[in-house]
Every structure is written in C-alpha cells, then in structure tokens.
PDB file of C-alpha atoms and ligand atoms in Angstrom:
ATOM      1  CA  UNK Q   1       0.000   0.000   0.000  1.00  0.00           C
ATOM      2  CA  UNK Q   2       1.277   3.717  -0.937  1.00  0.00           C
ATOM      3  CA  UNK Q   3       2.861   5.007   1.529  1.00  0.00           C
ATOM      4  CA  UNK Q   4       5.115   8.509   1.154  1.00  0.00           C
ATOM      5  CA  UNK Q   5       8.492   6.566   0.186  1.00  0.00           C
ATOM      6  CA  UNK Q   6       6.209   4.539  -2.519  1.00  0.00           C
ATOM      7  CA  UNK Q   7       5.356   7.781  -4.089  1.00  0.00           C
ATOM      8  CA  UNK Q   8       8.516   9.220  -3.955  1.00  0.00           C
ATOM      9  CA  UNK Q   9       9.861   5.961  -5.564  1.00  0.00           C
ATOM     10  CA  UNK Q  10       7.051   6.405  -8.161  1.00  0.00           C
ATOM     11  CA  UNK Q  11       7.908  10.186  -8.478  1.00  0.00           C
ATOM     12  CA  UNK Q  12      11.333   9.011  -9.616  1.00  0.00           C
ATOM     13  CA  UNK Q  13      10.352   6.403 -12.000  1.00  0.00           C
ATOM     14  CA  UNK Q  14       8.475   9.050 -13.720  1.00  0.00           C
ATOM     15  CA  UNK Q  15      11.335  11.308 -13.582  1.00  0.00           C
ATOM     16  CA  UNK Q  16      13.440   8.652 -15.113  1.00  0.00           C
ATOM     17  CA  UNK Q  17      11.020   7.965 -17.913  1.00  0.00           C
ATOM     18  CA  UNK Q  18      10.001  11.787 -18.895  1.00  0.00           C
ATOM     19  CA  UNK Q  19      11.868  14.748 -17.691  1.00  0.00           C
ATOM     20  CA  UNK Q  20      13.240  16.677 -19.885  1.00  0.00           C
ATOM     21  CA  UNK Q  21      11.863  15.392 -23.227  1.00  0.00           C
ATOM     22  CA  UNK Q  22       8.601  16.907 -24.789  1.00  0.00           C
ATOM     23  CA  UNK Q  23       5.199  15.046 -24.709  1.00  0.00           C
ATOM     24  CA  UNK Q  24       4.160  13.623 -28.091  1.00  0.00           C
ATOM     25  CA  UNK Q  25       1.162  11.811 -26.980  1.00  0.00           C
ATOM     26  CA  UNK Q  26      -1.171  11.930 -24.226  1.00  0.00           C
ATOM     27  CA  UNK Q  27      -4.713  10.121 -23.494  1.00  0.00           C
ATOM     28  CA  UNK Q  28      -6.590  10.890 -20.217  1.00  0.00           C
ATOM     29  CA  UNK Q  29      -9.183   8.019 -19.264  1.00  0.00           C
ATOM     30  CA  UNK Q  30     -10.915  10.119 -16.871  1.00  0.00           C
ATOM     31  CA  UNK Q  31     -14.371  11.719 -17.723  1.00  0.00           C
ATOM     32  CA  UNK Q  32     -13.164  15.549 -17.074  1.00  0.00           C
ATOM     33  CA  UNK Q  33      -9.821  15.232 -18.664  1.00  0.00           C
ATOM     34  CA  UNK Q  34     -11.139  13.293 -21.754  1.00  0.00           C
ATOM     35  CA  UNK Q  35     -10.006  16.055 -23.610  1.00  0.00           C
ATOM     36  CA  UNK Q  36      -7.016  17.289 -22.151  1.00  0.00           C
ATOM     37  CA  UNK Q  37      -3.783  16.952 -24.832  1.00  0.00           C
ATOM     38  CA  UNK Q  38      -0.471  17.315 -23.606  1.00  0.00           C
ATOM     39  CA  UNK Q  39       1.161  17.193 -27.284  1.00  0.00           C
ATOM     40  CA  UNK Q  40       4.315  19.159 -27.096  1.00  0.00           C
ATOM     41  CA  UNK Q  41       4.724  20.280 -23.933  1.00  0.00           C
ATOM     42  CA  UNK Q  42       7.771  19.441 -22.219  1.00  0.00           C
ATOM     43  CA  UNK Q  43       7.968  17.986 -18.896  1.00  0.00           C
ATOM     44  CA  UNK Q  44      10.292  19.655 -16.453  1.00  0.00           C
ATOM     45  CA  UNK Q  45      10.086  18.365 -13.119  1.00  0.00           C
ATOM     46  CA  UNK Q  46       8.378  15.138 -10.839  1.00  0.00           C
ATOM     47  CA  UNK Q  47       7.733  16.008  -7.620  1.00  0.00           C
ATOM     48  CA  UNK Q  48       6.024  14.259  -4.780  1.00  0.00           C
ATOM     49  CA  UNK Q  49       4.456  15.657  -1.839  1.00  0.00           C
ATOM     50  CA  UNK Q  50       3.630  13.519   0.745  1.00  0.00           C
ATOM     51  CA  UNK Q  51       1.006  10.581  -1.097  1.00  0.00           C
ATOM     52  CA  UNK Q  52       0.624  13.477  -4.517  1.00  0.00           C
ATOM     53  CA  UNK Q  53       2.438  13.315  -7.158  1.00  0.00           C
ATOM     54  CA  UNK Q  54       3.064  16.279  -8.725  1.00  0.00           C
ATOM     55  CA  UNK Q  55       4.089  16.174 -12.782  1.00  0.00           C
ATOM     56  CA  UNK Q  56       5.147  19.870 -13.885  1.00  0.00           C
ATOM     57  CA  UNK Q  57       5.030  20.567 -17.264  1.00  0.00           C
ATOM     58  CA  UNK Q  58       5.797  23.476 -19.318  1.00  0.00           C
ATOM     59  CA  UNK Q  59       5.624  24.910 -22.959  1.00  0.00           C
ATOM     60  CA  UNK Q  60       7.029  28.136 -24.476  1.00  0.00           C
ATOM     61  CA  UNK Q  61       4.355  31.253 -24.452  1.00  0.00           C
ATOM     62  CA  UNK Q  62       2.055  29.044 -22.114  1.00  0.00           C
ATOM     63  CA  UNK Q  63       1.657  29.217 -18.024  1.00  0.00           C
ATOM     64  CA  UNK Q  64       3.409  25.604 -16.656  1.00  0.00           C
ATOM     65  CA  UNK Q  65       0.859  23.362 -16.226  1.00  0.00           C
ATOM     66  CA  UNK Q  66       1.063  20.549 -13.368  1.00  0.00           C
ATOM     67  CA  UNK Q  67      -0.164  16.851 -13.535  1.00  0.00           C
ATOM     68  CA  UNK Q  68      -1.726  15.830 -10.111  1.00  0.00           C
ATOM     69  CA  UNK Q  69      -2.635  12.328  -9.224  1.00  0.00           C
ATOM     70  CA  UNK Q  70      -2.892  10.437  -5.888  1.00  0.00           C
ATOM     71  CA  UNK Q  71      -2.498   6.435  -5.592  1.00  0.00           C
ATOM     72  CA  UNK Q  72      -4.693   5.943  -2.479  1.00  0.00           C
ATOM     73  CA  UNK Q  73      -4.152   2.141  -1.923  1.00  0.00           C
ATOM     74  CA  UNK Q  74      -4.277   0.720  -5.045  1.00  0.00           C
ATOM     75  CA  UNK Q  75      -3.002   3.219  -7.766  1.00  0.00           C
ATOM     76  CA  UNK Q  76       0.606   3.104  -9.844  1.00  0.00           C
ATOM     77  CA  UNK Q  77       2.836   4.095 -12.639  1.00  0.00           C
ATOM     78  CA  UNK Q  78       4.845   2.366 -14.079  1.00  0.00           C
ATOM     79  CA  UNK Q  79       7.206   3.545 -17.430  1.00  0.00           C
ATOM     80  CA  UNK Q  80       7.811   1.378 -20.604  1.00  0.00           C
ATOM     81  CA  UNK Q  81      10.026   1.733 -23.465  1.00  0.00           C
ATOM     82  CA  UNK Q  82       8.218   2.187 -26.713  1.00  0.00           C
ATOM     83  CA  UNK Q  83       7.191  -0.926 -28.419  1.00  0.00           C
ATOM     84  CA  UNK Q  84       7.260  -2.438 -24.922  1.00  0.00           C
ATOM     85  CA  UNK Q  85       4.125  -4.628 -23.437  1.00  0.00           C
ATOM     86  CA  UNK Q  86       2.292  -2.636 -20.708  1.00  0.00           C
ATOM     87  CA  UNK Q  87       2.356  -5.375 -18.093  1.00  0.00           C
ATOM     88  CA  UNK Q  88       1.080  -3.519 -15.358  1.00  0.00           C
ATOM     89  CA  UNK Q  89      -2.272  -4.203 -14.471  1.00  0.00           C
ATOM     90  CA  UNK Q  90      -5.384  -4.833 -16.237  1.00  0.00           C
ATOM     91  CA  UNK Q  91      -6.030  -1.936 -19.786  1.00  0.00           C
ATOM     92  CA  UNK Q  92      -8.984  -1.057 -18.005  1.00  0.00           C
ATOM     93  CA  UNK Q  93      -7.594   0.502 -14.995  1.00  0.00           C
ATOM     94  CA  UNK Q  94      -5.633   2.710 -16.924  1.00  0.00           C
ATOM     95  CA  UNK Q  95      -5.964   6.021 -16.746  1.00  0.00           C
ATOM     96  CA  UNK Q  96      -3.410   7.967 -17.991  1.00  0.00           C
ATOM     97  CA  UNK Q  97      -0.914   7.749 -20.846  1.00  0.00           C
ATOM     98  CA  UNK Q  98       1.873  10.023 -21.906  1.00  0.00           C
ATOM     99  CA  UNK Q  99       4.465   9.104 -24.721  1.00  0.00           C
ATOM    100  CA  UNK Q 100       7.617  10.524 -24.930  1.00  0.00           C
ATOM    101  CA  UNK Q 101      10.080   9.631 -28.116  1.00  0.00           C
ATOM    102  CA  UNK Q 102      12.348   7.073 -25.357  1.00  0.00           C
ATOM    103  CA  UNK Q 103       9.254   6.360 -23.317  1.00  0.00           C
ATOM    104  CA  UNK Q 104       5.516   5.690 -22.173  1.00  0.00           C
ATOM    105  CA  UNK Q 105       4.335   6.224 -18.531  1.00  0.00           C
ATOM    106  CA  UNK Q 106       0.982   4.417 -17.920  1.00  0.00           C
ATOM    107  CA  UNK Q 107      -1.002   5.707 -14.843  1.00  0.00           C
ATOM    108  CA  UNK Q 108      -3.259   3.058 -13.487  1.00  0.00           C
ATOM    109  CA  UNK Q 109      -5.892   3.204 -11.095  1.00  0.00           C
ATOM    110  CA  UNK Q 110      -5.323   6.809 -10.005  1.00  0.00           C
ATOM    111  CA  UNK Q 111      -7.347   9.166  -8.066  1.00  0.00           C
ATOM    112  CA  UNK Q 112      -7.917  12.628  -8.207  1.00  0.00           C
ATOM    113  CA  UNK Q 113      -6.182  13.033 -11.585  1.00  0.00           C
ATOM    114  CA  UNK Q 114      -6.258  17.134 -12.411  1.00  0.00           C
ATOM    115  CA  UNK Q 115      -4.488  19.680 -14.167  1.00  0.00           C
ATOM    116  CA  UNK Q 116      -3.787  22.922 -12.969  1.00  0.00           C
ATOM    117  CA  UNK Q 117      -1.687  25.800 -13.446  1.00  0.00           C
ATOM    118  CA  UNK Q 118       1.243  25.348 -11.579  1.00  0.00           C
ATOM    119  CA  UNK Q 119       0.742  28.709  -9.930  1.00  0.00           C
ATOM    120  CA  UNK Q 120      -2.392  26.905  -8.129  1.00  0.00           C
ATOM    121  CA  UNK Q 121      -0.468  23.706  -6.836  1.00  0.00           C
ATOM    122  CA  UNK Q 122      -1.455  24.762  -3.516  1.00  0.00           C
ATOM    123  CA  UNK Q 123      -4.778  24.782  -4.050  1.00  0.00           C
ATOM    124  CA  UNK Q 124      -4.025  20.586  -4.366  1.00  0.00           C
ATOM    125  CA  UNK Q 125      -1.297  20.159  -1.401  1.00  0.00           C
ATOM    126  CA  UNK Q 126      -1.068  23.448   0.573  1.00  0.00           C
ATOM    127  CA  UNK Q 127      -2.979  21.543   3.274  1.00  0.00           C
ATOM    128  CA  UNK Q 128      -0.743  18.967   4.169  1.00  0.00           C
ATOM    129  CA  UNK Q 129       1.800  19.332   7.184  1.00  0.00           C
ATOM    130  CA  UNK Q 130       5.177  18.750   6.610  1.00  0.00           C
ATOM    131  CA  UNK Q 131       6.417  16.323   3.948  1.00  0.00           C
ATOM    132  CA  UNK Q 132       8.342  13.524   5.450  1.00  0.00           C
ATOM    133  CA  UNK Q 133      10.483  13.261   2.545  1.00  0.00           C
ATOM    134  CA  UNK Q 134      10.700  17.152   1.729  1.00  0.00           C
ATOM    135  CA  UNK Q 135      13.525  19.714   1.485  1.00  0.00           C
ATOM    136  CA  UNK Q 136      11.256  21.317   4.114  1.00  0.00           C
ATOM    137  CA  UNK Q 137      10.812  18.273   6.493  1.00  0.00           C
ATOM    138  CA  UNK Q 138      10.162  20.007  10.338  1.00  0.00           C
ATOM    139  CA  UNK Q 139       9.883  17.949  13.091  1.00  0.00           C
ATOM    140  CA  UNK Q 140       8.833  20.962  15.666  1.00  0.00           C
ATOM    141  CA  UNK Q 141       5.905  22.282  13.079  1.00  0.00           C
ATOM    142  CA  UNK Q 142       4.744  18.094  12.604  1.00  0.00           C
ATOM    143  CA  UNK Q 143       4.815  17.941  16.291  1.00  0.00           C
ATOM    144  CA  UNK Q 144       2.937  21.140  16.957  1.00  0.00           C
ATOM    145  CA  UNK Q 145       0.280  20.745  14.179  1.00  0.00           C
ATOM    146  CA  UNK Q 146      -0.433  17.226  16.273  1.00  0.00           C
ATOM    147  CA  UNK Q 147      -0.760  18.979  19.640  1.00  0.00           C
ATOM    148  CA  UNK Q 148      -2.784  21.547  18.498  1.00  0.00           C
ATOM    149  CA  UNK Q 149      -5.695  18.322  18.383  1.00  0.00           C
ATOM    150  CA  UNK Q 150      -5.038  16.731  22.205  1.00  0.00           C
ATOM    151  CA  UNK Q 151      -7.699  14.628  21.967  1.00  0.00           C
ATOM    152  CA  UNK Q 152      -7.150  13.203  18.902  1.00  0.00           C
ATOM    153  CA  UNK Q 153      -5.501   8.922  19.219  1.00  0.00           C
ATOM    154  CA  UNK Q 154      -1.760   8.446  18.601  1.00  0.00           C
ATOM    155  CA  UNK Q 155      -2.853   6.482  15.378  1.00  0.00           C
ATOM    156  CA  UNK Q 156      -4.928   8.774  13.933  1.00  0.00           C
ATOM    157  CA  UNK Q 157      -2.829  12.039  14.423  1.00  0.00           C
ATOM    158  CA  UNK Q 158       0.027   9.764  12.350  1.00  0.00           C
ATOM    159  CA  UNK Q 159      -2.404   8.999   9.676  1.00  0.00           C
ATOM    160  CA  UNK Q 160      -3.364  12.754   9.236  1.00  0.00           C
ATOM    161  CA  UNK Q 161      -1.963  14.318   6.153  1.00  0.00           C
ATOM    162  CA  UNK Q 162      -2.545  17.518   7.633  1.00  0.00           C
ATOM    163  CA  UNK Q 163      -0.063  17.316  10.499  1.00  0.00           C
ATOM    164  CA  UNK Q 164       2.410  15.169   8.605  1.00  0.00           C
ATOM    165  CA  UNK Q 165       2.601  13.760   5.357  1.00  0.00           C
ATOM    166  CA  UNK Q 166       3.799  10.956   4.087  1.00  0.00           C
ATOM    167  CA  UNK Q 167       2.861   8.067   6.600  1.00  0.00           C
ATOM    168  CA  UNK Q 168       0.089   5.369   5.877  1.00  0.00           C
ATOM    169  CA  UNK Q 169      -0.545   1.964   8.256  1.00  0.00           C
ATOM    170  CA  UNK Q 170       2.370   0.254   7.800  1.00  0.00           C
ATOM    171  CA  UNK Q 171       4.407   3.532   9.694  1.00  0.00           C
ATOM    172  CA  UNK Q 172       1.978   4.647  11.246  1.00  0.00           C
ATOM    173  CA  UNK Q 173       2.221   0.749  13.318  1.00  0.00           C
ATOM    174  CA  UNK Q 174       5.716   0.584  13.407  1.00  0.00           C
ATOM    175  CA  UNK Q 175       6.506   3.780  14.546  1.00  0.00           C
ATOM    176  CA  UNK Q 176       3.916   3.429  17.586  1.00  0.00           C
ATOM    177  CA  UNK Q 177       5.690   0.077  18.422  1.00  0.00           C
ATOM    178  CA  UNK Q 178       9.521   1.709  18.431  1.00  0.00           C
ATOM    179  CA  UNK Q 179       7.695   4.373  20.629  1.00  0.00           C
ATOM    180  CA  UNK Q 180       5.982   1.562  23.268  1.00  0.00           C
ATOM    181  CA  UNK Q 181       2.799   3.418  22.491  1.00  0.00           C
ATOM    182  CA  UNK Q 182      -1.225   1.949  22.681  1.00  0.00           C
ATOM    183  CA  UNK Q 183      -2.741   2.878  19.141  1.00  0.00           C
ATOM    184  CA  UNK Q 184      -5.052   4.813  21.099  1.00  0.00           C
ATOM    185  CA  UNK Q 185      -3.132   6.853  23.379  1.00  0.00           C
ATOM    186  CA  UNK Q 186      -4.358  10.467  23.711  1.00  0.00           C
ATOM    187  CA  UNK Q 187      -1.979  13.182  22.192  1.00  0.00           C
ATOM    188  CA  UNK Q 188      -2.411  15.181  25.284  1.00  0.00           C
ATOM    189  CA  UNK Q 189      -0.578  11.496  26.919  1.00  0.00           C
ATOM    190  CA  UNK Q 190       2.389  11.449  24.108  1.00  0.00           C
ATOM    191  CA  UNK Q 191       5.054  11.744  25.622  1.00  0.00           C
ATOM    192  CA  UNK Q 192       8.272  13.300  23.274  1.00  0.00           C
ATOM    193  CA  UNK Q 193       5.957  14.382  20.068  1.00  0.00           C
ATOM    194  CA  UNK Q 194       9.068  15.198  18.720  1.00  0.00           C
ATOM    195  CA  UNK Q 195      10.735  12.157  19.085  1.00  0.00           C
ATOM    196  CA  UNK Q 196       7.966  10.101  17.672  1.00  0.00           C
ATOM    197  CA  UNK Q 197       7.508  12.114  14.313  1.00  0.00           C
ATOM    198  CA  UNK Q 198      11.561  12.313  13.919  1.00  0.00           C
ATOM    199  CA  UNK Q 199      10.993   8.385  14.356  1.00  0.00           C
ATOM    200  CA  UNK Q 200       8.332   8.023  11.475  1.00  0.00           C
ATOM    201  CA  UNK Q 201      10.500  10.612   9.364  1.00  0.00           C
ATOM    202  CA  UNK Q 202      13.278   8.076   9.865  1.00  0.00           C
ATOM    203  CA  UNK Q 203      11.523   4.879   8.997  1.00  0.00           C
ATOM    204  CA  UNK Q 204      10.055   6.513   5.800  1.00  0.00           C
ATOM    205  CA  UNK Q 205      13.139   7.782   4.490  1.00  0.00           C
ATOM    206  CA  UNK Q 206      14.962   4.749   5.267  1.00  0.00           C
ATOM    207  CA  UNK Q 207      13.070   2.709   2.601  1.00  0.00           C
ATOM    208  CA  UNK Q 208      13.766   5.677  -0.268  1.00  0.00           C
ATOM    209  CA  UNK Q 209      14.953   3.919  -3.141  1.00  0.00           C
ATOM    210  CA  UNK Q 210      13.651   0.542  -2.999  1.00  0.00           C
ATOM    211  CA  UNK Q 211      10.019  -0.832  -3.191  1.00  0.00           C
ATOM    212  CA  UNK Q 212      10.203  -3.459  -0.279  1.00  0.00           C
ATOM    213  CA  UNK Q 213       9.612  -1.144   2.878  1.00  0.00           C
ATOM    214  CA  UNK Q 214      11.507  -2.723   6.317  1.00  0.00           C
ATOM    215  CA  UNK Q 215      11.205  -1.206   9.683  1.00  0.00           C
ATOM    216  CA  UNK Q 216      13.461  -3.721  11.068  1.00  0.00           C
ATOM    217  CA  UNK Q 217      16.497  -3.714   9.073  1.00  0.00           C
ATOM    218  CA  UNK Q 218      15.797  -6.841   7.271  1.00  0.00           C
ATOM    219  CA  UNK Q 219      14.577  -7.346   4.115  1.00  0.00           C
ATOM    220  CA  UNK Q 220      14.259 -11.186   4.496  1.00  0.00           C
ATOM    221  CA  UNK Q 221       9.913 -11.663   3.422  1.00  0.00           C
ATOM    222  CA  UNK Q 222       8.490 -12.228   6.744  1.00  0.00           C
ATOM    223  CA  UNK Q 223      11.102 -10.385   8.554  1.00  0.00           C
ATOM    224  CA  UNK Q 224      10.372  -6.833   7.641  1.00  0.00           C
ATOM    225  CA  UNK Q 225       8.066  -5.321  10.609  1.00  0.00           C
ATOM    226  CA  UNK Q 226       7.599  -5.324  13.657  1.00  0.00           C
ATOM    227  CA  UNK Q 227       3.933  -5.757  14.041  1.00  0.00           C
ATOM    228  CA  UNK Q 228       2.609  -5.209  10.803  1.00  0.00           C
ATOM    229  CA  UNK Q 229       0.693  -7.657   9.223  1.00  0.00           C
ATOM    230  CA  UNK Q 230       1.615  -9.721  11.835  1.00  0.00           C
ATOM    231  CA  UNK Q 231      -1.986 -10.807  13.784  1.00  0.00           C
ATOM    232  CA  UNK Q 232      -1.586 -13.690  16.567  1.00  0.00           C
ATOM    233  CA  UNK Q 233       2.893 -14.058  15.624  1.00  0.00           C
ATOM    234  CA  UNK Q 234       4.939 -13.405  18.465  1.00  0.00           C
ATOM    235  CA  UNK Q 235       6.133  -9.839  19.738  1.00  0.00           C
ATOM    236  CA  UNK Q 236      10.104 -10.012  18.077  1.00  0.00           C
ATOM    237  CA  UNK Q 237      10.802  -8.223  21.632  1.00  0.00           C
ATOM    238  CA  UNK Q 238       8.813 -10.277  24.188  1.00  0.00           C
ATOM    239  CA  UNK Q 239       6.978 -12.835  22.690  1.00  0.00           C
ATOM    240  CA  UNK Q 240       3.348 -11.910  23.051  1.00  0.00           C
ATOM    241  CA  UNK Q 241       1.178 -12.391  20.604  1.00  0.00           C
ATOM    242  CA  UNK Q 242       0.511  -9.400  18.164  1.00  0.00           C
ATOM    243  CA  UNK Q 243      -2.742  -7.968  18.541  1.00  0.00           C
ATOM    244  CA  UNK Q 244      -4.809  -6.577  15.309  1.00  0.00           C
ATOM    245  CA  UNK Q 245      -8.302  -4.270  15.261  1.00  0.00           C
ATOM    246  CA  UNK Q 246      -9.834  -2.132  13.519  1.00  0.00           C
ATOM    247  CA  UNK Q 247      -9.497   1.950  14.583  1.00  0.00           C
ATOM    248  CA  UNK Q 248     -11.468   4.906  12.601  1.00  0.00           C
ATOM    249  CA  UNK Q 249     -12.151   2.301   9.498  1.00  0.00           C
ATOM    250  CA  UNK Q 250      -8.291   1.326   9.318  1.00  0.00           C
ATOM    251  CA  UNK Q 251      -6.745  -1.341  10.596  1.00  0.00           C
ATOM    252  CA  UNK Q 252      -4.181  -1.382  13.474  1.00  0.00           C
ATOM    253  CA  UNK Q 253      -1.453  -3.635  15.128  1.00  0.00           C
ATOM    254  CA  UNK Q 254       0.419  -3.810  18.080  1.00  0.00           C
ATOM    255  CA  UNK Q 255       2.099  -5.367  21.301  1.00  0.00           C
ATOM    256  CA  UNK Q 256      -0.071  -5.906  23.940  1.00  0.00           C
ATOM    257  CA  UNK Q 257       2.751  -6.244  26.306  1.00  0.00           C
ATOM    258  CA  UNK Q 258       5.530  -3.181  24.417  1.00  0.00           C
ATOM    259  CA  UNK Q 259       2.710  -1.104  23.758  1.00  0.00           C
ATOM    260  CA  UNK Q 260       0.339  -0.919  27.411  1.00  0.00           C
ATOM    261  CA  UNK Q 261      -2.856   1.060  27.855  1.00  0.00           C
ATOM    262  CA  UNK Q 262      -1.443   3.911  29.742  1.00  0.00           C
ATOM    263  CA  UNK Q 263      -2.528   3.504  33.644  1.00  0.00           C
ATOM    264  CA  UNK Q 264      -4.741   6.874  33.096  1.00  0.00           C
ATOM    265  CA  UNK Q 265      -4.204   9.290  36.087  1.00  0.00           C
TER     266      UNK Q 265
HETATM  267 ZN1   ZN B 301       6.139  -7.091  22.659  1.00  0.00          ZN
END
C-alpha cells in the first residue's frame, strides 16, 4: 500500500522515464480530462508531496501546467520503453498515458487526476503538514500541528496528512511500536511528540529507493516489521502475541505487552 516513500519511488520512475523530453502523446481516461492533450509540452520536473504526485510541465508562451494524481491504496505508474508490453495491471484501470520519443508512462488506477496551473499547486497540497520526505521536512511544526488536536488517538494524528505527510498503516504501526505506544493513546498522553515524528521521518526515508519497505532492518519476506501484518505471531521483543483491530475504518497492530494502555491518572 502507498505510503510517502512509494510515491517518492514512483515520483522518480516518472522522472526517469520523462523529464526533460517533450510530450508527443497523451490520453486521459478520466471523464473531465477526456479532452485534455499534452502534445508538445515538455515535462520539467516530478515532484512528490507527501502521497501526490506532482508532474510539472511546461511549454514556451504558455503558463506551466502541473499533472496531479494520488495512488490511495491501489493506484501506480509504471514507465515502458516504446514498443514495450504494458504489463502492469489490467487496460482497463488505466488512466493515464503520456508518450515521450524514449518512453511511455501508464497511470493506473489513479485518483484525483487534475491539471492545474502550476501557480495553483497549492490549491491541491497546501494543506498537508510537513512532507516527510521534503527539502522542508520540520519535526517541531509536525509535532505542533499534532498537539494543536489533544484529543485526537496516537494512530490517527500519524495517519493525518494535515499534520504530517507521508505516513500510511504500515508507519503509522511501526513507529507506535519503536515508541511503546497503545494505538489509542491520547496526544495530550504522548510523551516526546518530537521524538515520535523524527521516528516516522526516519523509517520513511529509510526505505527511499527501494520498493520493499523494512522497519526492522531486514529485508528477508516475513522479517520486515515489527507488528505489521503480523496478527496472533509473536512480539520479536517479548513474545506476546501481536494484537490486530480495527481503529477509525483502518486497521491497526500492536504489542499488547511493548505497547500498554497507559494507567490513566
Ligand atoms: Zn512485545
């Protein structure tokens, strides 16, 4: 599942396939883009921010234009050479296409696919907090965007784009385990804000560059987390056995033993 070093990744692939070469084909499968063409212009720049991808595009006498899509859970791109067979996914979850004369990058399954003038990017992203895997990451602004909510759970200030972006389940459960933290621990209870985010910054930026993510150092299948995805196996710390449940429609894991209801005072 997408989580902010998956869309970096994915920001890079398309920066491999297309910056710097001009468009000369485009086909948007999306009802109000069906008649959007991109012929000509010349794509400058792939940017992520947090989950968005960001595709900037420019063209002489013409304001830049920028690409936005989102991959929620299920969405990718993935670049071919020309010629090449789109093995992907299924042709009907496409949803994007753009040629280039060296390649084609095939959206699939995207969300919230628009184009806007790049002058109105923030219209699409100025929400979020600060990106995990920007220039611009801050730790103290993450960590005071999630205090400013006290009442909000430990798992679902992670989760909220707004305070932080970049981390989905998988780092949002790991990094609540490296803390010793119960899923739904009160903010106003966190102890070291900033330590936790600078620990989900780390975990995240750790797994830049490759597609398998590990919070544990290993890459070994089976071996990379801690507790996710890992219902009723034993604790790799003490044994007990990993606890799964369902919190604000998501799913959560953790140590019943590392990570204790806090004795409330
Ligand atoms: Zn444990």
């Amino acid at each position: 599942m997408p989580e902010g070093d998956t869309v970096w990744n994915t920001a890079r692939v398309l920066e491999r396939a297309l910056v710097g070469d001009v468009l000369t084909g485009s086909d948007f499968r999306v009802p109000r883009l069906a008649t959007a063409g991109l012929t000509g212009w010349t794509v400058a720049e792939s940017a992520s921010r947090g989950k968005h991808l960001l595709l900037r595009l420019t063209r002489d006498g013409e304001k830049p234009l920028t690409l936005h899509s989102h991959l929620r859970m299920d969405g990718a791109w993935r670049a071919y050479a020309p010629g090449e067979r789109w093995s992907g996914r299924p042709a009907h979850l496409i949803r994007v296409v753009l040629r280039t004369a060296r390649s084609v990058a095939v959206g699939y399954h995207l969300h919230e696919v628009t184009l806007v003038p790049t002058a109105d990017e923030e219209t699409l992203v100025g929400h979020l907090g600060p990106d995990l895997l920007g220039d611009d990451w801050d730790p103290a602004e993450a960590a005071r965007r999630i205090a400013a909510r006290p009442g909000a759970t430990i798992a679902e200030a992670l989760l909220d784009q707004r305070n932080l972006a970049g981390v989905g389940n998988l780092y949002k459960a790991e990094t609540m385990f490296l803390r010793g933290l119960w899923p739904w621990t009160p903010i106003a209870e966190v102890p070291d804000l900033d330590g936790v985010v600078t620990l989900a910054q780390k975990l995240v930026a750790s797994n830049k560059g490759r597609w398998t993510q590990s919070t544990t150092g290993s890459l070994r299948r089976g071996q990379t987390t801690y507790v996710y995805g890992r219902r009723a196996q034993p604790c790799r710390r003490c044994g007990a056995a990993i606890r799964k449940a369902e919190q604000d429609e998501r799913v959560t894991y953790w140590c019943p033993r590392c990570q204790p209801r806090p004795a409330s005072g």
